[in-house]
Structure formats: structure tokens, C-alpha cells
Amino acid sequence: MLLRVEPRARGRVGIDLDPVDVTTAEGARLLRSFVWADQAARLERLDRAIAEVRQEPPTLVRGDFVELLPDFLEQRRSDGLTVVFESAALTYVDQEGRKVVRDALASAGRTGALAFVSTGQPSRAGVEAYGLHVTLWPGGEREEVAVLDYHAAWLDWIGG
Ligand SMILES: C[S@@+](CC[C@H](N)C(=O)[O-])C[C@H]1O[C@@H](n2cnc3c(N)ncnc32)[C@H](O)[C@@H]1O
């Protein structure tokens, strides 16, 4: 069923304290410079990701998502699914900030369809990888849907 539905994104916004705009040559070069030069597979994956982003770039916002997310959620369109995605970012936020994010999501989930997709601790003990968690509203149920390599070299769907 999932693969028969082709979702259409009506807009994308990326919030970061210091966003890198990979639609520019300088931005792409900067991001590539963060990868060790002998990691050819990572560089190749990054190049594919950059090419993908360049086809339909998000609006980049410089700022703290703990401060900005509540307003973004409040002002979102109500006639579709809003997906909030974070990978390896919430981990840099303190407990207080995480509560602000959790509360903003729960509050927005009461007024419309919402999904929160996030990387975190995998539930399987001893796995050196991220768990990929999805929380869906209405309901707010959280499910671990996949386990993935820290740099996305592989992804194993759970139960898939
Ligand atoms: C380890 S990088 C992960 C980048 C990317 N999400 C990924 O998975 O490759 C962490 C990113 O989170 C951003 N970040 C951390 N705390 C933030 C905050 N409170 N608001 C906005 N961005 C934040 C940093 O600027 C950095 O770009």
C-alpha cells in the first residue's frame, strides 16, 4: 500500500544554527570537506544527496529549532501531513529544549496530521547504529521502524 502512494511535498523548510546551502558550489565543497578523503562510498552518497536536494531545494532558515519550531507548527497548513524530521540534531539540545520540542509536537498533533521522524537509540541492545523512530498524530504513538548506519550506509526496516 505504502509504495502505491506517491506523496507530493508542497514545501520544505530546513532549520539549522548554521545551515549549509548545497545549491552553491561553496556549500557543496564545504560539506564534502567534512568527509575523510578516503571514504569514497560516503562521498559518492553525499554527491547523490546534493544532486537530489538541488532538484527541489528547501527554504533554509538560520536559527534555533527549539525556538522556531513551535511557531512553524502553529502556522502550518492544516490540509495535509506535516513531517518534522531530524537526524543527529536533537541530541545536541538540553533536556529543557527537548521538552519544548516534545510539547510543541504534541500540541500540534492535537490540531492536525503530524509525523515526527527522528534518529535515536536503537531498541536492540548492542547495536552500533541509530534507531529510526516515527511518531504519528493523531494518537502520538511512537514506533521504531528501522535501524540505520550512523552515516546512512545501510538501513534495515524492522519487520520489512
Ligand atoms: C551532527 S549534525 C547533523 C546534520 C544532519 N542532520 C545529518 O544528519 O547529517 C548536527 C546539526 O544540528 C544543528 N543543530 C544543533 N542544535 C541545533 C538547534 N538548537 N537548532 C538548530 N540546529 C541545531 C547543528 O548546527 C548541526 O548542523
PDB file of C-alpha atoms and ligand atoms in Angstrom:
ATOM      1  CA  MET A   1       0.000   0.000   0.000  1.00  0.00           C
ATOM      2  CA  LEU A   2       2.727   2.454   1.041  1.00  0.00           C
ATOM      3  CA  LEU A   3       4.595   2.069  -2.252  1.00  0.00           C
ATOM      4  CA  ARG A   4       1.422   2.635  -4.284  1.00  0.00           C
ATOM      5  CA  VAL A   5       1.048   6.122  -2.819  1.00  0.00           C
ATOM      6  CA  GLU A   6       3.279   8.822  -4.250  1.00  0.00           C
ATOM      7  CA  PRO A   7       3.329  11.636  -1.716  1.00  0.00           C
ATOM      8  CA  ARG A   8       3.775  15.179  -3.019  1.00  0.00           C
ATOM      9  CA  ALA A   9       5.729  17.599  -0.854  1.00  0.00           C
ATOM     10  CA  ARG A  10       4.226  21.077  -1.085  1.00  0.00           C
ATOM     11  CA  GLY A  11       7.106  22.702   0.688  1.00  0.00           C
ATOM     12  CA  ARG A  12      10.232  22.046   2.662  1.00  0.00           C
ATOM     13  CA  VAL A  13      11.961  24.107   5.311  1.00  0.00           C
ATOM     14  CA  GLY A  14      15.314  23.306   6.876  1.00  0.00           C
ATOM     15  CA  ILE A  15      16.275  24.965  10.160  1.00  0.00           C
ATOM     16  CA  ASP A  16      19.863  24.949  11.379  1.00  0.00           C
ATOM     17  CA  LEU A  17      22.016  27.140  13.600  1.00  0.00           C
ATOM     18  CA  ASP A  18      24.435  27.378  10.678  1.00  0.00           C
ATOM     19  CA  PRO A  19      22.832  25.990   7.518  1.00  0.00           C
ATOM     20  CA  VAL A  20      24.963  24.870   4.575  1.00  0.00           C
ATOM     21  CA  ASP A  21      23.425  25.727   1.210  1.00  0.00           C
ATOM     22  CA  VAL A  22      24.496  22.878  -1.077  1.00  0.00           C
ATOM     23  CA  THR A  23      22.912  24.542  -4.107  1.00  0.00           C
ATOM     24  CA  THR A  24      26.058  26.691  -4.173  1.00  0.00           C
ATOM     25  CA  ALA A  25      29.462  25.303  -5.198  1.00  0.00           C
ATOM     26  CA  GLU A  26      30.928  26.639  -1.972  1.00  0.00           C
ATOM     27  CA  GLY A  27      28.291  24.958   0.198  1.00  0.00           C
ATOM     28  CA  ALA A  28      28.721  21.598  -1.540  1.00  0.00           C
ATOM     29  CA  ARG A  29      32.510  21.861  -1.233  1.00  0.00           C
ATOM     30  CA  LEU A  30      32.233  22.686   2.470  1.00  0.00           C
ATOM     31  CA  LEU A  31      30.023  19.673   3.172  1.00  0.00           C
ATOM     32  CA  ARG A  32      32.309  17.383   1.130  1.00  0.00           C
ATOM     33  CA  SER A  33      35.299  18.645   3.120  1.00  0.00           C
ATOM     34  CA  PHE A  34      33.757  17.170   6.298  1.00  0.00           C
ATOM     35  CA  VAL A  35      34.138  13.635   4.893  1.00  0.00           C
ATOM     36  CA  TRP A  36      37.507  11.912   5.130  1.00  0.00           C
ATOM     37  CA  ALA A  37      39.052  11.804   1.680  1.00  0.00           C
ATOM     38  CA  ASP A  38      39.411   8.015   1.558  1.00  0.00           C
ATOM     39  CA  GLN A  39      35.716   7.398   2.291  1.00  0.00           C
ATOM     40  CA  ALA A  40      34.741   7.124  -1.364  1.00  0.00           C
ATOM     41  CA  ALA A  41      31.360   5.499  -0.722  1.00  0.00           C
ATOM     42  CA  ARG A  42      30.341   8.292   1.683  1.00  0.00           C
ATOM     43  CA  LEU A  43      31.452  10.960  -0.771  1.00  0.00           C
ATOM     44  CA  GLU A  44      29.526   9.318  -3.560  1.00  0.00           C
ATOM     45  CA  ARG A  45      26.397   9.057  -1.360  1.00  0.00           C
ATOM     46  CA  LEU A  46      26.789  12.706  -0.375  1.00  0.00           C
ATOM     47  CA  ASP A  47      27.060  13.741  -4.040  1.00  0.00           C
ATOM     48  CA  ARG A  48      23.829  11.892  -4.807  1.00  0.00           C
ATOM     49  CA  ALA A  49      22.135  13.594  -1.847  1.00  0.00           C
ATOM     50  CA  ILE A  50      23.356  17.015  -3.011  1.00  0.00           C
ATOM     51  CA  ALA A  51      22.054  16.345  -6.536  1.00  0.00           C
ATOM     52  CA  GLU A  52      18.689  15.322  -5.071  1.00  0.00           C
ATOM     53  CA  VAL A  53      18.432  18.436  -2.873  1.00  0.00           C
ATOM     54  CA  ARG A  54      19.359  20.679  -5.820  1.00  0.00           C
ATOM     55  CA  GLN A  55      16.330  19.455  -7.776  1.00  0.00           C
ATOM     56  CA  GLU A  56      13.968  20.908  -5.180  1.00  0.00           C
ATOM     57  CA  PRO A  57      15.882  22.838  -2.535  1.00  0.00           C
ATOM     58  CA  PRO A  58      14.259  23.575   0.810  1.00  0.00           C
ATOM     59  CA  THR A  59      13.938  27.055   2.227  1.00  0.00           C
ATOM     60  CA  LEU A  60      16.852  27.393   4.624  1.00  0.00           C
ATOM     61  CA  VAL A  61      16.322  29.156   7.928  1.00  0.00           C
ATOM     62  CA  ARG A  62      19.188  30.112  10.192  1.00  0.00           C
ATOM     63  CA  GLY A  63      18.160  29.732  13.810  1.00  0.00           C
ATOM     64  CA  ASP A  64      17.473  27.554  16.806  1.00  0.00           C
ATOM     65  CA  PHE A  65      14.778  24.992  16.041  1.00  0.00           C
ATOM     66  CA  VAL A  66      13.843  24.862  19.736  1.00  0.00           C
ATOM     67  CA  GLU A  67      12.746  28.489  19.434  1.00  0.00           C
ATOM     68  CA  LEU A  68      11.402  28.359  15.879  1.00  0.00           C
ATOM     69  CA  LEU A  69       9.592  25.025  15.668  1.00  0.00           C
ATOM     70  CA  PRO A  70       6.563  25.963  17.812  1.00  0.00           C
ATOM     71  CA  ASP A  71       5.714  28.909  15.521  1.00  0.00           C
ATOM     72  CA  PHE A  72       6.347  26.900  12.343  1.00  0.00           C
ATOM     73  CA  LEU A  73       3.967  24.233  13.591  1.00  0.00           C
ATOM     74  CA  GLU A  74       1.350  26.763  14.590  1.00  0.00           C
ATOM     75  CA  GLN A  75       1.434  28.403  11.159  1.00  0.00           C
ATOM     76  CA  ARG A  76       1.492  25.205   9.113  1.00  0.00           C
ATOM     77  CA  ARG A  77      -1.181  24.314   6.584  1.00  0.00           C
ATOM     78  CA  SER A  78      -3.847  22.109   8.058  1.00  0.00           C
ATOM     79  CA  ASP A  79      -4.856  20.235   4.883  1.00  0.00           C
ATOM     80  CA  GLY A  80      -2.028  17.747   4.693  1.00  0.00           C
ATOM     81  CA  LEU A  81       0.509  15.809   6.686  1.00  0.00           C
ATOM     82  CA  THR A  82       3.312  17.823   8.256  1.00  0.00           C
ATOM     83  CA  VAL A  83       6.517  15.834   8.687  1.00  0.00           C
ATOM     84  CA  VAL A  84       9.146  17.052  11.128  1.00  0.00           C
ATOM     85  CA  PHE A  85      12.426  15.246  10.515  1.00  0.00           C
ATOM     86  CA  GLU A  86      15.631  15.435  12.485  1.00  0.00           C
ATOM     87  CA  SER A  87      18.778  13.351  12.333  1.00  0.00           C
ATOM     88  CA  ALA A  88      21.592  13.730  14.851  1.00  0.00           C
ATOM     89  CA  ALA A  89      20.432  17.223  15.852  1.00  0.00           C
ATOM     90  CA  LEU A  90      18.128  16.853  18.862  1.00  0.00           C
ATOM     91  CA  THR A  91      20.947  15.089  20.641  1.00  0.00           C
ATOM     92  CA  TYR A  92      22.699  18.483  20.925  1.00  0.00           C
ATOM     93  CA  VAL A  93      19.749  20.029  22.745  1.00  0.00           C
ATOM     94  CA  ASP A  94      19.455  20.025  26.546  1.00  0.00           C
ATOM     95  CA  GLN A  95      16.567  18.392  28.459  1.00  0.00           C
ATOM     96  CA  GLU A  96      14.665  21.664  28.728  1.00  0.00           C
ATOM     97  CA  GLY A  97      14.916  22.285  24.988  1.00  0.00           C
ATOM     98  CA  ARG A  98      13.853  18.732  24.173  1.00  0.00           C
ATOM     99  CA  LYS A  99      10.775  19.213  26.330  1.00  0.00           C
ATOM    100  CA  VAL A 100       9.919  22.378  24.362  1.00  0.00           C
ATOM    101  CA  VAL A 101      10.191  20.376  21.115  1.00  0.00           C
ATOM    102  CA  ARG A 102       8.164  17.438  22.513  1.00  0.00           C
ATOM    103  CA  ASP A 103       5.438  19.764  23.829  1.00  0.00           C
ATOM    104  CA  ALA A 104       5.268  21.705  20.539  1.00  0.00           C
ATOM    105  CA  LEU A 105       4.848  18.452  18.610  1.00  0.00           C
ATOM    106  CA  ALA A 106       2.200  17.084  20.994  1.00  0.00           C
ATOM    107  CA  SER A 107       0.300  20.369  20.862  1.00  0.00           C
ATOM    108  CA  ALA A 108       0.427  20.500  17.039  1.00  0.00           C
ATOM    109  CA  GLY A 109      -0.613  16.839  16.917  1.00  0.00           C
ATOM    110  CA  ARG A 110      -3.885  17.784  18.566  1.00  0.00           C
ATOM    111  CA  THR A 111      -4.799  20.121  15.700  1.00  0.00           C
ATOM    112  CA  GLY A 112      -3.836  18.171  12.584  1.00  0.00           C
ATOM    113  CA  ALA A 113      -1.987  15.279  10.994  1.00  0.00           C
ATOM    114  CA  LEU A 114       1.646  15.243  12.017  1.00  0.00           C
ATOM    115  CA  ALA A 115       4.627  12.910  11.863  1.00  0.00           C
ATOM    116  CA  PHE A 116       7.892  13.220  13.718  1.00  0.00           C
ATOM    117  CA  VAL A 117      10.772  11.207  12.258  1.00  0.00           C
ATOM    118  CA  SER A 118      13.876  11.098  14.386  1.00  0.00           C
ATOM    119  CA  THR A 119      17.105   9.214  14.883  1.00  0.00           C
ATOM    120  CA  GLY A 120      17.956   7.943  18.346  1.00  0.00           C
ATOM    121  CA  GLN A 121      18.953   4.983  20.447  1.00  0.00           C
ATOM    122  CA  PRO A 122      18.013   1.673  18.825  1.00  0.00           C
ATOM    123  CA  SER A 123      15.873  -0.592  20.976  1.00  0.00           C
ATOM    124  CA  ARG A 124      18.013  -3.621  20.083  1.00  0.00           C
ATOM    125  CA  ALA A 125      20.783  -3.837  22.656  1.00  0.00           C
ATOM    126  CA  GLY A 126      24.384  -3.858  21.493  1.00  0.00           C
ATOM    127  CA  VAL A 127      23.666  -2.414  18.029  1.00  0.00           C
ATOM    128  CA  GLU A 128      26.141   0.283  16.940  1.00  0.00           C
ATOM    129  CA  ALA A 129      23.634   2.243  14.883  1.00  0.00           C
ATOM    130  CA  TYR A 130      20.679   4.626  15.042  1.00  0.00           C
ATOM    131  CA  GLY A 131      17.114   3.601  15.616  1.00  0.00           C
ATOM    132  CA  LEU A 132      14.753   5.454  13.260  1.00  0.00           C
ATOM    133  CA  HIS A 133      11.635   6.427  15.174  1.00  0.00           C
ATOM    134  CA  VAL A 134       8.315   7.649  13.815  1.00  0.00           C
ATOM    135  CA  THR A 135       5.646   9.269  15.969  1.00  0.00           C
ATOM    136  CA  LEU A 136       2.282   9.818  14.319  1.00  0.00           C
ATOM    137  CA  TRP A 137      -0.613  12.058  15.294  1.00  0.00           C
ATOM    138  CA  PRO A 138      -3.485  11.807  15.888  1.00  0.00           C
ATOM    139  CA  GLY A 139      -2.580   9.409  18.642  1.00  0.00           C
ATOM    140  CA  GLY A 140       1.064  10.225  19.213  1.00  0.00           C
ATOM    141  CA  GLU A 141       2.199   6.627  19.076  1.00  0.00           C
ATOM    142  CA  ARG A 142       5.937   6.145  18.653  1.00  0.00           C
ATOM    143  CA  GLU A 143       7.343   3.243  16.705  1.00  0.00           C
ATOM    144  CA  GLU A 144      10.850   2.196  15.769  1.00  0.00           C
ATOM    145  CA  VAL A 145      10.649   1.495  12.043  1.00  0.00           C
ATOM    146  CA  ALA A 146      14.281   0.899  11.090  1.00  0.00           C
ATOM    147  CA  VAL A 147      17.858   0.629  12.243  1.00  0.00           C
ATOM    148  CA  LEU A 148      20.417   2.520  10.198  1.00  0.00           C
ATOM    149  CA  ASP A 149      24.133   3.143   9.995  1.00  0.00           C
ATOM    150  CA  TYR A 150      25.252   6.428  11.580  1.00  0.00           C
ATOM    151  CA  HIS A 151      26.152   7.717   8.099  1.00  0.00           C
ATOM    152  CA  ALA A 152      23.285   6.022   6.271  1.00  0.00           C
ATOM    153  CA  ALA A 153      25.461   3.399   4.548  1.00  0.00           C
ATOM    154  CA  TRP A 154      22.682   0.882   5.245  1.00  0.00           C
ATOM    155  CA  LEU A 155      19.161   0.831   6.627  1.00  0.00           C
ATOM    156  CA  ASP A 156      17.261  -2.251   7.865  1.00  0.00           C
ATOM    157  CA  TRP A 157      13.485  -1.878   8.060  1.00  0.00           C
ATOM    158  CA  ILE A 158      12.065  -3.521  11.146  1.00  0.00           C
ATOM    159  CA  GLY A 159       9.568  -6.185  10.164  1.00  0.00           C
ATOM    160  CA  GLY A 160      10.087  -5.329   6.499  1.00  0.00           C
TER     161      GLY A 160
HETATM  162  C1  LIG B   1      25.706  16.177  13.566  1.00  0.00           C
HETATM  163  S1  LIG B   1      24.975  17.450  12.612  1.00  0.00           S
HETATM  164  C2  LIG B   1      23.700  16.543  11.783  1.00  0.00           C
HETATM  165  C3  LIG B   1      23.388  17.168  10.484  1.00  0.00           C
HETATM  166  C4  LIG B   1      22.343  16.410   9.657  1.00  0.00           C
HETATM  167  N1  LIG B   1      21.023  16.490  10.292  1.00  0.00           N
HETATM  168  C5  LIG B   1      22.754  14.995   9.414  1.00  0.00           C
HETATM  169  O1  LIG B   1      22.091  14.069   9.887  1.00  0.00           O
HETATM  170  O2  LIG B   1      23.766  14.792   8.721  1.00  0.00           O
HETATM  171  C6  LIG B   1      24.061  18.374  13.832  1.00  0.00           C
HETATM  172  C7  LIG B   1      23.408  19.625  13.264  1.00  0.00           C
HETATM  173  O3  LIG B   1      22.441  20.094  14.196  1.00  0.00           O
HETATM  174  C8  LIG B   1      22.470  21.505  14.202  1.00  0.00           C
HETATM  175  N2  LIG B   1      21.860  21.936  15.459  1.00  0.00           N
HETATM  176  C9  LIG B   1      22.178  21.536  16.726  1.00  0.00           C
HETATM  177  N3  LIG B   1      21.378  22.135  17.629  1.00  0.00           N
HETATM  178  C10 LIG B   1      20.527  22.945  16.920  1.00  0.00           C
HETATM  179  C11 LIG B   1      19.472  23.829  17.289  1.00  0.00           C
HETATM  180  N4  LIG B   1      19.130  24.012  18.559  1.00  0.00           N
HETATM  181  N5  LIG B   1      18.829  24.475  16.311  1.00  0.00           N
HETATM  182  C12 LIG B   1      19.177  24.300  15.010  1.00  0.00           C
HETATM  183  N6  LIG B   1      20.158  23.461  14.598  1.00  0.00           N
HETATM  184  C13 LIG B   1      20.841  22.802  15.544  1.00  0.00           C
HETATM  185  C14 LIG B   1      23.957  21.828  14.042  1.00  0.00           C
HETATM  186  O4  LIG B   1      24.135  23.144  13.591  1.00  0.00           O
HETATM  187  C15 LIG B   1      24.375  20.766  13.022  1.00  0.00           C
HETATM  188  O5  LIG B   1      24.232  21.219  11.697  1.00  0.00           O
END
